[in-house]
Amino acid sequence: MVDDAIVMIENISRYLEEGFTPMQAALQGAQQIGFTIISLTISLIAVLIPLLFMGDIVGRLFREFAVTPERHHSHLRFCVAHPDPMMAGGLLRHTPEAEQPASTTTPKASSNE
C-alpha cells in the first residue's frame, strides 16, 4: 500500500526532470496516477467486503481482517491523492546533473594491478 505513495513521488520527480515547474509536475503526476489509485481501492474493497458478511465463528474471525485493511487503505489513498502531490509541489526541486555534487564513492581498482 505504501508503494503507491512512492510511485506518486517518482512520477512527480520524473516530470520535474523533464522541465516542468514543481506545481505543474505535481498536478500532472497526480492526474496520471489518480485513476490507478481509485481502481486499486475499489478492487480491494470488492475483494474484502464478502468477508464482512460471513456468518458464524469464521465470520467473526475474519471481520477484523476485512475492516482493518479497508480502513487503512482508504486513509492511505486519501494521503496519496491529496497531501503528497501538494507537498511535492511545494518541496521538491530539480537540480540539473551538472550542478549536483560529485559522487563520493571511490572507483573500484582494476584486477590488472
PDB file of C-alpha atoms in Angstrom:
ATOM      1  CA  MET A   1       0.000   0.000   0.000  1.00  0.00           C
ATOM      2  CA  VAL A   2       2.904   2.348   0.652  1.00  0.00           C
ATOM      3  CA  ASP A   3       4.257   1.691  -2.822  1.00  0.00           C
ATOM      4  CA  ASP A   4       1.556   3.926  -4.319  1.00  0.00           C
ATOM      5  CA  ALA A   5       2.976   6.914  -2.437  1.00  0.00           C
ATOM      6  CA  ILE A   6       6.435   6.035  -3.738  1.00  0.00           C
ATOM      7  CA  VAL A   7       5.110   5.723  -7.298  1.00  0.00           C
ATOM      8  CA  MET A   8       3.418   9.111  -6.945  1.00  0.00           C
ATOM      9  CA  ILE A   9       6.638  10.822  -5.796  1.00  0.00           C
ATOM     10  CA  GLU A  10       8.698   9.109  -8.511  1.00  0.00           C
ATOM     11  CA  ASN A  11       6.189  10.188 -11.149  1.00  0.00           C
ATOM     12  CA  ILE A  12       6.310  13.791  -9.934  1.00  0.00           C
ATOM     13  CA  SER A  13      10.128  13.650  -9.891  1.00  0.00           C
ATOM     14  CA  ARG A  14      10.124  12.411 -13.484  1.00  0.00           C
ATOM     15  CA  TYR A  15       8.087  15.439 -14.561  1.00  0.00           C
ATOM     16  CA  LEU A  16      10.468  17.719 -12.667  1.00  0.00           C
ATOM     17  CA  GLU A  17      13.393  16.214 -14.574  1.00  0.00           C
ATOM     18  CA  GLU A  18      11.534  16.848 -17.836  1.00  0.00           C
ATOM     19  CA  GLY A  19      11.475  20.558 -17.025  1.00  0.00           C
ATOM     20  CA  PHE A  20       8.015  21.114 -15.542  1.00  0.00           C
ATOM     21  CA  THR A  21       7.668  23.544 -12.657  1.00  0.00           C
ATOM     22  CA  PRO A  22       7.123  21.823  -9.289  1.00  0.00           C
ATOM     23  CA  MET A  23       3.417  22.681  -9.233  1.00  0.00           C
ATOM     24  CA  GLN A  24       2.856  21.549 -12.831  1.00  0.00           C
ATOM     25  CA  ALA A  25       4.771  18.325 -12.120  1.00  0.00           C
ATOM     26  CA  ALA A  26       2.654  17.642  -9.032  1.00  0.00           C
ATOM     27  CA  LEU A  27      -0.609  18.240 -10.897  1.00  0.00           C
ATOM     28  CA  GLN A  28       0.434  16.156 -13.895  1.00  0.00           C
ATOM     29  CA  GLY A  29       1.802  13.321 -11.742  1.00  0.00           C
ATOM     30  CA  ALA A  30      -1.305  13.205  -9.546  1.00  0.00           C
ATOM     31  CA  GLN A  31      -3.600  13.263 -12.555  1.00  0.00           C
ATOM     32  CA  GLN A  32      -1.735  10.409 -14.200  1.00  0.00           C
ATOM     33  CA  ILE A  33      -1.695   8.126 -11.125  1.00  0.00           C
ATOM     34  CA  GLY A  34      -5.111   9.099  -9.734  1.00  0.00           C
ATOM     35  CA  PHE A  35      -7.196   6.598 -11.691  1.00  0.00           C
ATOM     36  CA  THR A  36      -4.905   3.735 -10.705  1.00  0.00           C
ATOM     37  CA  ILE A  37      -5.236   4.625  -7.035  1.00  0.00           C
ATOM     38  CA  ILE A  38      -9.031   4.750  -7.254  1.00  0.00           C
ATOM     39  CA  SER A  39      -9.242   1.441  -9.112  1.00  0.00           C
ATOM     40  CA  LEU A  40      -6.962  -0.298  -6.591  1.00  0.00           C
ATOM     41  CA  THR A  41      -9.078   0.981  -3.705  1.00  0.00           C
ATOM     42  CA  ILE A  42     -12.330  -0.186  -5.294  1.00  0.00           C
ATOM     43  CA  SER A  43     -10.920  -3.618  -6.127  1.00  0.00           C
ATOM     44  CA  LEU A  44      -9.614  -4.095  -2.583  1.00  0.00           C
ATOM     45  CA  ILE A  45     -12.992  -3.179  -1.120  1.00  0.00           C
ATOM     46  CA  ALA A  46     -14.745  -5.519  -3.567  1.00  0.00           C
ATOM     47  CA  VAL A  47     -12.481  -8.391  -2.528  1.00  0.00           C
ATOM     48  CA  LEU A  48     -12.770  -7.848   1.225  1.00  0.00           C
ATOM     49  CA  ILE A  49     -16.497  -6.984   1.534  1.00  0.00           C
ATOM     50  CA  PRO A  50     -17.645 -10.626   1.360  1.00  0.00           C
ATOM     51  CA  LEU A  51     -15.617 -11.302   4.497  1.00  0.00           C
ATOM     52  CA  LEU A  52     -17.786  -8.794   6.377  1.00  0.00           C
ATOM     53  CA  PHE A  53     -20.947 -10.726   5.572  1.00  0.00           C
ATOM     54  CA  MET A  54     -19.706 -14.179   6.551  1.00  0.00           C
ATOM     55  CA  GLY A  55     -21.641 -15.695   9.382  1.00  0.00           C
ATOM     56  CA  ASP A  56     -20.806 -17.925  12.319  1.00  0.00           C
ATOM     57  CA  ILE A  57     -17.426 -18.067  14.055  1.00  0.00           C
ATOM     58  CA  VAL A  58     -15.436 -17.810  10.829  1.00  0.00           C
ATOM     59  CA  GLY A  59     -17.207 -14.529  10.034  1.00  0.00           C
ATOM     60  CA  ARG A  60     -16.335 -13.135  13.432  1.00  0.00           C
ATOM     61  CA  LEU A  61     -12.694 -14.100  12.980  1.00  0.00           C
ATOM     62  CA  PHE A  62     -12.396 -12.531   9.549  1.00  0.00           C
ATOM     63  CA  ARG A  63     -14.403  -9.371  10.293  1.00  0.00           C
ATOM     64  CA  GLU A  64     -11.387  -7.543  11.737  1.00  0.00           C
ATOM     65  CA  PHE A  65      -9.265  -8.815   8.874  1.00  0.00           C
ATOM     66  CA  ALA A  66     -11.701  -7.277   6.393  1.00  0.00           C
ATOM     67  CA  VAL A  67     -12.265  -3.967   8.170  1.00  0.00           C
ATOM     68  CA  THR A  68      -8.671  -3.138   9.123  1.00  0.00           C
ATOM     69  CA  PRO A  69      -7.125  -3.259   5.615  1.00  0.00           C
ATOM     70  CA  GLU A  70     -10.086  -1.424   4.105  1.00  0.00           C
ATOM     71  CA  ARG A  71      -9.876   1.444   6.583  1.00  0.00           C
ATOM     72  CA  HIS A  72      -6.096   1.615   6.363  1.00  0.00           C
ATOM     73  CA  HIS A  73      -6.222   1.503   2.583  1.00  0.00           C
ATOM     74  CA  SER A  74      -8.860   4.235   2.424  1.00  0.00           C
ATOM     75  CA  HIS A  75      -6.854   6.561   4.671  1.00  0.00           C
ATOM     76  CA  LEU A  76      -3.665   5.861   2.762  1.00  0.00           C
ATOM     77  CA  ARG A  77      -5.375   6.567  -0.553  1.00  0.00           C
ATOM     78  CA  PHE A  78      -6.531   9.909   0.758  1.00  0.00           C
ATOM     79  CA  CYS A  79      -2.949  10.768   1.740  1.00  0.00           C
ATOM     80  CA  VAL A  80      -1.525   9.655  -1.612  1.00  0.00           C
ATOM     81  CA  ALA A  81      -4.156  11.526  -3.584  1.00  0.00           C
ATOM     82  CA  HIS A  82      -4.107  14.840  -1.683  1.00  0.00           C
ATOM     83  CA  PRO A  83      -1.219  15.792   0.661  1.00  0.00           C
ATOM     84  CA  ASP A  84       1.558  14.003  -1.256  1.00  0.00           C
ATOM     85  CA  PRO A  85       1.179  15.962  -4.508  1.00  0.00           C
ATOM     86  CA  MET A  86       0.635  19.228  -2.633  1.00  0.00           C
ATOM     87  CA  MET A  87       3.784  18.735  -0.547  1.00  0.00           C
ATOM     88  CA  ALA A  88       5.740  17.595  -3.602  1.00  0.00           C
ATOM     89  CA  GLY A  89       4.678  20.738  -5.471  1.00  0.00           C
ATOM     90  CA  GLY A  90       5.997  22.894  -2.651  1.00  0.00           C
ATOM     91  CA  LEU A  91       9.061  20.956  -1.517  1.00  0.00           C
ATOM     92  CA  LEU A  92      10.600  19.097  -4.474  1.00  0.00           C
ATOM     93  CA  ARG A  93      13.121  20.906  -6.640  1.00  0.00           C
ATOM     94  CA  HIS A  94      15.094  19.643  -9.600  1.00  0.00           C
ATOM     95  CA  THR A  95      18.836  20.143  -9.562  1.00  0.00           C
ATOM     96  CA  PRO A  96      20.411  19.721 -13.004  1.00  0.00           C
ATOM     97  CA  GLU A  97      23.011  16.980 -13.183  1.00  0.00           C
ATOM     98  CA  ALA A  98      25.798  19.462 -13.898  1.00  0.00           C
ATOM     99  CA  GLU A  99      25.081  21.273 -10.603  1.00  0.00           C
ATOM    100  CA  GLN A 100      24.889  18.132  -8.455  1.00  0.00           C
ATOM    101  CA  PRO A 101      27.852  17.391  -6.187  1.00  0.00           C
ATOM    102  CA  ALA A 102      30.348  14.814  -7.381  1.00  0.00           C
ATOM    103  CA  SER A 103      29.938  11.239  -6.213  1.00  0.00           C
ATOM    104  CA  THR A 104      31.780  10.398  -3.009  1.00  0.00           C
ATOM    105  CA  THR A 105      32.323   6.757  -3.905  1.00  0.00           C
ATOM    106  CA  THR A 106      35.784   5.676  -4.917  1.00  0.00           C
ATOM    107  CA  PRO A 107      36.234   3.815  -8.185  1.00  0.00           C
ATOM    108  CA  LYS A 108      36.997   0.117  -7.920  1.00  0.00           C
ATOM    109  CA  ALA A 109      40.570  -0.931  -8.542  1.00  0.00           C
ATOM    110  CA  SER A 110      41.059  -2.875 -11.724  1.00  0.00           C
ATOM    111  CA  SER A 111      42.079  -6.530 -11.494  1.00  0.00           C
ATOM    112  CA  ASN A 112      45.179  -5.896 -13.644  1.00  0.00           C
ATOM    113  CA  GLU A 113      47.077  -4.167 -10.843  1.00  0.00           C
TER     114      GLU A 113
END
